[in-house]
């Protein structure tokens, strides 16, 4: 469970070490054993939680992997250091691992965990803007946190806090903007292939204690091929429903075929199988992920998969997360939807949220389309600047509670090449896919995921009852209206009985068109893509909002106990 917590005090009148030890214990999983170390430098403390085997000095901590020198680190990492009257924090080129910070007139805190900071400072102030964005998108958008006093460190940044002068300095490293390098396609492929190769050449880990999550898609496949090229034979793991193994076009089957083809050790872990109560599993999801993401469906086994990996001696996973390009877009709403940034009136059924609350959040600074920016360039900038540090960082933080998460494709060298590619070659990762297919195409790409999808959650009446009973508590808050909450609960009950007339389920003729044809018609203005909020998904988000508020308010009382 790699986590870090840094505390500094201007005037320290009490022994804070027992509090820090309790914070370290409480933010960890309740189903595995963890440990922590504490380093003190004057009135500054660095708590390292489950950072076993790290090569850092006692006064520094690295999550993930970094390479290069002190003035120019690269890789997929977050870094912290306490040294001689200062605290130093650093993020990678996409802030793939979030560092949060807070300070007032007497104390400074920085951590990979919002909960740790809330426990240490002894207060929690709900961020209404985060509630609004989560209601619309199911993630905490980059630049926000659940607590209005806590801030995340931006991508590609260095933060130095001077504990003697009680001042801070934030600097951002220069980065290349998107441009289209007019060179032959063969040279584009060479450039991207070379940048990925350089990134992998600078990556290493203990392969006896790390596993490769293997799907049937392009990303993990090329990561596997790249590791094999370097003489590495990682152990592979795939997870999902038991019935997925009966579908020949599923991630589960394709991953197994890949592992067998290369004679790799491979295990398939069935999710959604556990004896633990539903409520306990949901609460653990909130505590481990801190409510940053709505993807509960992937953890309905109560983290049994991750506990089993940890119990078997595995302490790391090597993921194929990447930023080679994103889905086709033809309109402004397409761009925002592709990066989970649609909100308010941009939905065709915006009244769903209007009835829940009169509050309207503001868009993150810097997300607007820039002058001269093509739609695909805007899309991919939002993906790197917001989707990675919001969605993927949150998704990996949940896993990080059990294992270190390595993401070798994240590097400035790869990012620079990707930003030079033509829009056409980035859209749907076109150039990258051609590189993968040229390298290996004997086994097809999977067509369907192995894990349970969102809709599967609401096929369970026990889950619906849990959601309804918890979100009913929100009627007593100032943010939500009782009528709006009642409407969502009513929809849940109707959908479970099969009487819902939800407009989001309606098919349009546009859904029958190939993406290329639909995109052409969209650009002509003859066809409008409709975007709807799913009331069931809104109900899940309300559940998470309610449980986060309850959990964080309880965390804030730790210091007083």
Short mmCIF file of N, CA, C and O in Angstrom, two decimals, residues 434-519:
data_model
loop_
_atom_site.label_atom_id
_atom_site.label_comp_id
_atom_site.label_asym_id
_atom_site.label_seq_id
_atom_site.Cartn_x
_atom_site.Cartn_y
_atom_site.Cartn_z
N UNK A 434 -1.04 0.31 -35.62
CA UNK A 434 -0.32 -0.21 -36.78
C UNK A 434 1.05 -0.76 -36.37
O UNK A 434 1.51 -1.77 -36.91
N UNK A 435 1.68 -0.12 -35.41
CA UNK A 435 2.95 -0.61 -34.90
C UNK A 435 2.77 -1.97 -34.23
O UNK A 435 3.56 -2.90 -34.44
N UNK A 436 1.71 -2.09 -33.42
CA UNK A 436 1.44 -3.35 -32.73
C UNK A 436 1.15 -4.46 -33.73
O UNK A 436 1.69 -5.57 -33.64
N UNK A 437 0.27 -4.17 -34.70
CA UNK A 437 -0.11 -5.19 -35.69
C UNK A 437 1.08 -5.64 -36.53
O UNK A 437 1.18 -6.81 -36.91
N UNK A 438 1.99 -4.69 -36.83
CA UNK A 438 3.17 -5.06 -37.60
C UNK A 438 4.11 -5.95 -36.79
O UNK A 438 4.83 -6.77 -37.35
N UNK A 439 4.08 -5.76 -35.48
CA UNK A 439 4.94 -6.56 -34.60
C UNK A 439 4.37 -7.94 -34.34
O UNK A 439 5.10 -8.94 -34.28
N UNK A 440 3.03 -8.05 -34.17
CA UNK A 440 2.42 -9.34 -33.86
C UNK A 440 0.92 -9.27 -34.14
O UNK A 440 0.21 -8.44 -33.59
N UNK A 441 0.44 -10.16 -35.01
CA UNK A 441 -0.99 -10.16 -35.34
C UNK A 441 -1.56 -11.58 -35.42
O UNK A 441 -2.63 -11.77 -35.99
N UNK A 442 -0.86 -12.55 -34.87
CA UNK A 442 -1.31 -13.93 -34.98
C UNK A 442 -2.54 -14.22 -34.14
O UNK A 442 -3.28 -15.17 -34.42
N UNK A 443 -2.74 -13.45 -33.09
CA UNK A 443 -3.91 -13.62 -32.22
C UNK A 443 -4.72 -12.33 -32.30
O UNK A 443 -4.18 -11.23 -32.16
N UNK A 444 -6.02 -12.42 -32.56
CA UNK A 444 -6.83 -11.21 -32.76
C UNK A 444 -6.97 -10.37 -31.49
O UNK A 444 -6.69 -10.83 -30.38
N UNK A 445 -7.42 -9.15 -31.67
CA UNK A 445 -7.72 -8.25 -30.56
C UNK A 445 -9.10 -8.60 -30.01
O UNK A 445 -10.03 -8.92 -30.76
N UNK A 446 -9.24 -8.56 -28.70
CA UNK A 446 -10.52 -8.88 -28.07
C UNK A 446 -11.59 -7.85 -28.44
O UNK A 446 -11.28 -6.68 -28.68
N UNK A 447 -12.83 -8.30 -28.46
CA UNK A 447 -13.96 -7.43 -28.79
C UNK A 447 -14.79 -7.05 -27.56
O UNK A 447 -15.57 -6.09 -27.62
N UNK A 448 -14.64 -7.80 -26.47
CA UNK A 448 -15.46 -7.53 -25.29
C UNK A 448 -14.63 -7.65 -24.02
O UNK A 448 -13.71 -8.47 -23.95
N UNK A 449 -14.96 -6.84 -22.98
CA UNK A 449 -14.22 -6.90 -21.71
C UNK A 449 -14.62 -8.11 -20.89
O UNK A 449 -15.70 -8.68 -21.08
N UNK A 450 -13.74 -8.50 -19.97
CA UNK A 450 -14.00 -9.68 -19.14
C UNK A 450 -14.74 -9.34 -17.86
O UNK A 450 -15.42 -10.20 -17.29
N UNK A 451 -14.62 -8.10 -17.40
CA UNK A 451 -15.16 -7.76 -16.10
C UNK A 451 -16.64 -7.41 -16.18
O UNK A 451 -17.17 -7.11 -17.25
N UNK A 452 -17.30 -7.43 -15.04
CA UNK A 452 -18.70 -7.02 -14.97
C UNK A 452 -18.79 -5.54 -15.30
O UNK A 452 -17.94 -4.74 -14.89
N UNK A 453 -19.79 -5.16 -16.06
CA UNK A 453 -19.97 -3.77 -16.45
C UNK A 453 -20.93 -3.06 -15.49
O UNK A 453 -21.59 -3.68 -14.66
N UNK A 454 -20.99 -1.75 -15.66
CA UNK A 454 -21.80 -0.93 -14.75
C UNK A 454 -23.23 -1.43 -14.62
O UNK A 454 -23.79 -1.52 -13.53
N UNK A 455 -23.85 -1.77 -15.76
CA UNK A 455 -25.26 -2.18 -15.74
C UNK A 455 -25.49 -3.41 -14.88
O UNK A 455 -26.59 -3.61 -14.34
N UNK A 456 -24.45 -4.24 -14.72
CA UNK A 456 -24.60 -5.44 -13.92
C UNK A 456 -24.85 -5.17 -12.46
O UNK A 456 -25.45 -6.00 -11.75
N UNK A 457 -24.38 -4.03 -11.95
CA UNK A 457 -24.60 -3.70 -10.55
C UNK A 457 -26.08 -3.61 -10.22
O UNK A 457 -26.54 -4.08 -9.18
N UNK A 458 -26.84 -2.99 -11.14
CA UNK A 458 -28.25 -2.71 -10.85
C UNK A 458 -29.17 -3.86 -11.23
O UNK A 458 -30.40 -3.71 -11.24
N UNK A 459 -28.60 -5.01 -11.53
CA UNK A 459 -29.42 -6.22 -11.69
C UNK A 459 -29.62 -6.91 -10.36
O UNK A 459 -30.33 -7.91 -10.26
N UNK A 460 -28.97 -6.39 -9.32
CA UNK A 460 -29.01 -6.97 -7.98
C UNK A 460 -29.93 -6.12 -7.09
O UNK A 460 -29.65 -4.95 -6.83
N UNK A 461 -31.02 -6.69 -6.63
CA UNK A 461 -31.97 -5.94 -5.80
C UNK A 461 -31.34 -5.50 -4.47
O UNK A 461 -31.69 -4.44 -3.94
N UNK A 462 -30.41 -6.29 -3.94
CA UNK A 462 -29.76 -5.90 -2.70
C UNK A 462 -28.95 -4.63 -2.91
O UNK A 462 -28.92 -3.75 -2.04
N UNK A 463 -28.29 -4.52 -4.06
CA UNK A 463 -27.53 -3.32 -4.36
C UNK A 463 -28.45 -2.12 -4.50
O UNK A 463 -28.15 -1.03 -4.00
N UNK A 464 -29.57 -2.29 -5.17
CA UNK A 464 -30.53 -1.20 -5.33
C UNK A 464 -31.03 -0.73 -3.97
O UNK A 464 -31.14 0.48 -3.71
N UNK A 465 -31.32 -1.67 -3.08
CA UNK A 465 -31.79 -1.31 -1.73
C UNK A 465 -30.71 -0.54 -0.98
O UNK A 465 -31.01 0.44 -0.27
N UNK A 466 -29.45 -0.96 -1.12
CA UNK A 466 -28.34 -0.27 -0.45
C UNK A 466 -28.22 1.17 -0.96
O UNK A 466 -28.07 2.11 -0.18
N UNK A 467 -28.30 1.33 -2.29
CA UNK A 467 -28.20 2.66 -2.88
C UNK A 467 -29.35 3.54 -2.40
O UNK A 467 -29.15 4.68 -1.95
N UNK A 468 -30.56 3.02 -2.49
CA UNK A 468 -31.75 3.82 -2.13
C UNK A 468 -31.71 4.27 -0.68
O UNK A 468 -32.01 5.43 -0.36
N UNK A 469 -31.35 3.37 0.23
CA UNK A 469 -31.36 3.72 1.65
C UNK A 469 -30.29 4.75 1.99
O UNK A 469 -30.51 5.62 2.85
N UNK A 470 -29.16 4.69 1.31
CA UNK A 470 -28.08 5.64 1.60
C UNK A 470 -28.32 7.01 0.97
O UNK A 470 -28.08 8.03 1.61
N UNK A 471 -28.77 7.04 -0.28
CA UNK A 471 -28.94 8.35 -0.89
C UNK A 471 -30.15 9.09 -0.31
O UNK A 471 -30.24 10.31 -0.42
N UNK A 472 -31.07 8.34 0.34
CA UNK A 472 -32.19 9.00 1.03
C UNK A 472 -31.67 9.93 2.13
O UNK A 472 -32.32 10.94 2.46
N UNK A 473 -30.49 9.62 2.69
CA UNK A 473 -29.90 10.46 3.73
C UNK A 473 -29.50 11.84 3.20
O UNK A 473 -29.38 12.79 3.97
N UNK A 474 -29.30 11.94 1.89
CA UNK A 474 -28.91 13.22 1.30
C UNK A 474 -30.05 14.24 1.30
O UNK A 474 -29.81 15.43 1.05
N UNK A 475 -31.26 13.78 1.55
CA UNK A 475 -32.40 14.72 1.61
C UNK A 475 -32.26 15.69 2.77
O UNK A 475 -32.89 16.76 2.79
N UNK A 476 -31.42 15.33 3.75
CA UNK A 476 -31.23 16.18 4.92
C UNK A 476 -30.07 17.15 4.76
O UNK A 476 -29.72 17.87 5.70
N UNK A 477 -29.43 17.15 3.59
CA UNK A 477 -28.29 18.06 3.36
C UNK A 477 -28.76 19.32 2.65
O UNK A 477 -29.84 19.36 2.06
N UNK A 478 -27.92 20.35 2.67
CA UNK A 478 -28.26 21.62 2.04
C UNK A 478 -28.05 21.59 0.52
O UNK A 478 -28.63 22.39 -0.20
N UNK A 479 -27.21 20.67 0.05
CA UNK A 479 -26.84 20.68 -1.37
C UNK A 479 -27.95 20.11 -2.25
O UNK A 479 -28.21 20.62 -3.34
N UNK A 480 -28.63 19.06 -1.79
CA UNK A 480 -29.61 18.35 -2.62
C UNK A 480 -31.04 18.63 -2.18
O UNK A 480 -31.31 18.88 -1.00
N UNK A 481 -31.96 18.56 -3.14
CA UNK A 481 -33.38 18.75 -2.84
C UNK A 481 -34.02 17.40 -2.55
O UNK A 481 -33.72 16.41 -3.23
N UNK A 482 -34.92 17.33 -1.58
CA UNK A 482 -35.62 16.07 -1.29
C UNK A 482 -36.37 15.55 -2.51
O UNK A 482 -36.39 14.33 -2.76
N UNK A 483 -36.98 16.44 -3.28
CA UNK A 483 -37.75 16.01 -4.46
C UNK A 483 -36.84 15.35 -5.49
O UNK A 483 -37.21 14.35 -6.11
N UNK A 484 -35.66 15.93 -5.69
CA UNK A 484 -34.73 15.36 -6.65
C UNK A 484 -34.24 13.98 -6.24
O UNK A 484 -34.14 13.07 -7.06
N UNK A 485 -33.94 13.82 -4.95
CA UNK A 485 -33.50 12.51 -4.44
C UNK A 485 -34.62 11.49 -4.57
O UNK A 485 -34.40 10.34 -5.00
N UNK A 486 -35.84 11.90 -4.23
CA UNK A 486 -36.99 10.98 -4.34
C UNK A 486 -37.20 10.53 -5.78
O UNK A 486 -37.54 9.37 -6.04
N UNK A 487 -36.96 11.43 -6.74
CA UNK A 487 -37.14 11.08 -8.15
C UNK A 487 -36.13 10.02 -8.58
O UNK A 487 -36.46 9.10 -9.33
N UNK A 488 -34.89 10.14 -8.11
CA UNK A 488 -33.87 9.15 -8.44
C UNK A 488 -34.21 7.80 -7.82
O UNK A 488 -34.08 6.74 -8.46
N UNK A 489 -34.64 7.81 -6.57
CA UNK A 489 -35.01 6.56 -5.90
C UNK A 489 -36.19 5.90 -6.61
O UNK A 489 -36.21 4.67 -6.82
N UNK A 490 -37.14 6.71 -7.02
CA UNK A 490 -38.30 6.17 -7.74
C UNK A 490 -37.86 5.52 -9.06
O UNK A 490 -38.35 4.44 -9.42
N UNK A 491 -36.95 6.16 -9.75
CA UNK A 491 -36.46 5.58 -11.00
C UNK A 491 -35.77 4.24 -10.74
O UNK A 491 -35.95 3.28 -11.50
N UNK A 492 -34.98 4.16 -9.67
CA UNK A 492 -34.31 2.91 -9.34
C UNK A 492 -35.32 1.80 -9.12
O UNK A 492 -35.16 0.67 -9.62
N UNK A 493 -36.36 2.10 -8.37
CA UNK A 493 -37.38 1.08 -8.08
C UNK A 493 -38.11 0.66 -9.35
O UNK A 493 -38.40 -0.52 -9.55
N UNK A 494 -38.39 1.62 -10.21
CA UNK A 494 -39.09 1.30 -11.45
C UNK A 494 -38.21 0.48 -12.40
O UNK A 494 -38.68 -0.47 -13.02
N UNK A 495 -36.92 0.84 -12.46
CA UNK A 495 -36.03 0.11 -13.37
C UNK A 495 -35.83 -1.31 -12.90
O UNK A 495 -35.68 -2.23 -13.72
N UNK A 496 -35.82 -1.52 -11.58
CA UNK A 496 -35.64 -2.88 -11.07
C UNK A 496 -36.86 -3.75 -11.31
O UNK A 496 -36.76 -4.97 -11.41
N UNK A 497 -38.03 -3.09 -11.47
CA UNK A 497 -39.26 -3.85 -11.73
C UNK A 497 -39.58 -3.92 -13.22
O UNK A 497 -40.57 -4.51 -13.62
N UNK A 498 -38.73 -3.26 -14.04
CA UNK A 498 -38.92 -3.31 -15.49
C UNK A 498 -39.95 -2.35 -16.02
O UNK A 498 -40.40 -2.48 -17.15
N UNK A 499 -40.33 -1.32 -15.23
CA UNK A 499 -41.37 -0.39 -15.67
C UNK A 499 -40.82 0.98 -16.06
O UNK A 499 -41.56 1.90 -16.34
N UNK A 500 -39.49 1.12 -16.08
CA UNK A 500 -38.90 2.43 -16.39
C UNK A 500 -39.03 2.75 -17.87
O UNK A 500 -38.95 1.87 -18.73
N UNK A 501 -39.26 4.03 -18.17
CA UNK A 501 -39.30 4.48 -19.56
C UNK A 501 -38.11 5.41 -19.84
O UNK A 501 -38.23 6.43 -20.49
N UNK A 502 -36.97 5.03 -19.33
CA UNK A 502 -35.75 5.84 -19.41
C UNK A 502 -35.38 6.16 -20.86
O UNK A 502 -35.16 5.27 -21.66
N UNK A 503 -35.28 7.45 -21.15
CA UNK A 503 -34.98 7.88 -22.52
C UNK A 503 -33.55 7.56 -22.92
O UNK A 503 -33.23 7.52 -24.10
N UNK A 504 -32.68 7.31 -21.94
CA UNK A 504 -31.28 7.03 -22.28
C UNK A 504 -31.12 5.67 -22.94
O UNK A 504 -30.09 5.39 -23.52
N UNK A 505 -32.13 4.83 -22.85
CA UNK A 505 -32.03 3.51 -23.45
C UNK A 505 -32.54 3.46 -24.88
O UNK A 505 -32.48 2.44 -25.54
N UNK A 506 -33.08 4.56 -25.36
CA UNK A 506 -33.64 4.57 -26.70
C UNK A 506 -32.54 4.51 -27.75
O UNK A 506 -31.52 5.16 -27.65
N UNK A 507 -32.79 3.75 -28.79
CA UNK A 507 -31.85 3.65 -29.90
C UNK A 507 -32.18 4.71 -30.94
O UNK A 507 -33.34 5.01 -31.19
N UNK A 508 -31.14 5.25 -31.54
CA UNK A 508 -31.34 6.18 -32.63
C UNK A 508 -30.72 5.58 -33.88
O UNK A 508 -29.89 4.68 -33.82
N UNK A 509 -31.12 6.12 -35.02
CA UNK A 509 -30.56 5.61 -36.26
C UNK A 509 -29.05 5.84 -36.31
O UNK A 509 -28.29 5.09 -36.94
N UNK A 510 -28.58 6.88 -35.55
CA UNK A 510 -27.15 7.16 -35.53
C UNK A 510 -26.34 6.02 -34.94
O UNK A 510 -25.18 5.82 -35.28
N UNK A 511 -26.95 5.26 -34.01
CA UNK A 511 -26.23 4.16 -33.40
C UNK A 511 -25.96 3.03 -34.36
O UNK A 511 -25.15 2.14 -34.09
N UNK A 512 -26.64 3.03 -35.51
CA UNK A 512 -26.46 1.97 -36.50
C UNK A 512 -25.41 2.33 -37.54
O UNK A 512 -25.03 1.49 -38.36
N UNK A 513 -24.93 3.59 -37.52
CA UNK A 513 -23.99 4.03 -38.54
C UNK A 513 -22.55 3.74 -38.14
O UNK A 513 -22.20 3.80 -36.96
N UNK A 514 -21.68 3.45 -39.10
CA UNK A 514 -20.25 3.31 -38.81
C UNK A 514 -19.71 4.64 -38.28
O UNK A 514 -20.18 5.71 -38.66
N UNK A 515 -18.70 4.61 -37.39
CA UNK A 515 -18.17 5.85 -36.79
C UNK A 515 -17.72 6.86 -37.83
O UNK A 515 -17.93 8.07 -37.66
N UNK A 516 -17.08 6.42 -38.92
CA UNK A 516 -16.58 7.36 -39.92
C UNK A 516 -17.72 8.10 -40.60
O UNK A 516 -17.63 9.31 -40.86
N UNK A 517 -18.81 7.38 -40.89
CA UNK A 517 -19.96 7.99 -41.54
C UNK A 517 -20.66 8.94 -40.57
O UNK A 517 -21.04 10.06 -40.94
N UNK A 518 -20.79 8.51 -39.33
CA UNK A 518 -21.44 9.36 -38.32
C UNK A 518 -20.66 10.66 -38.12
O UNK A 518 -21.24 11.74 -38.01
N UNK A 519 -19.32 10.54 -38.09
CA UNK A 519 -18.48 11.72 -37.91
C UNK A 519 -18.66 12.70 -39.06
O UNK A 519 -18.76 13.92 -38.85
#
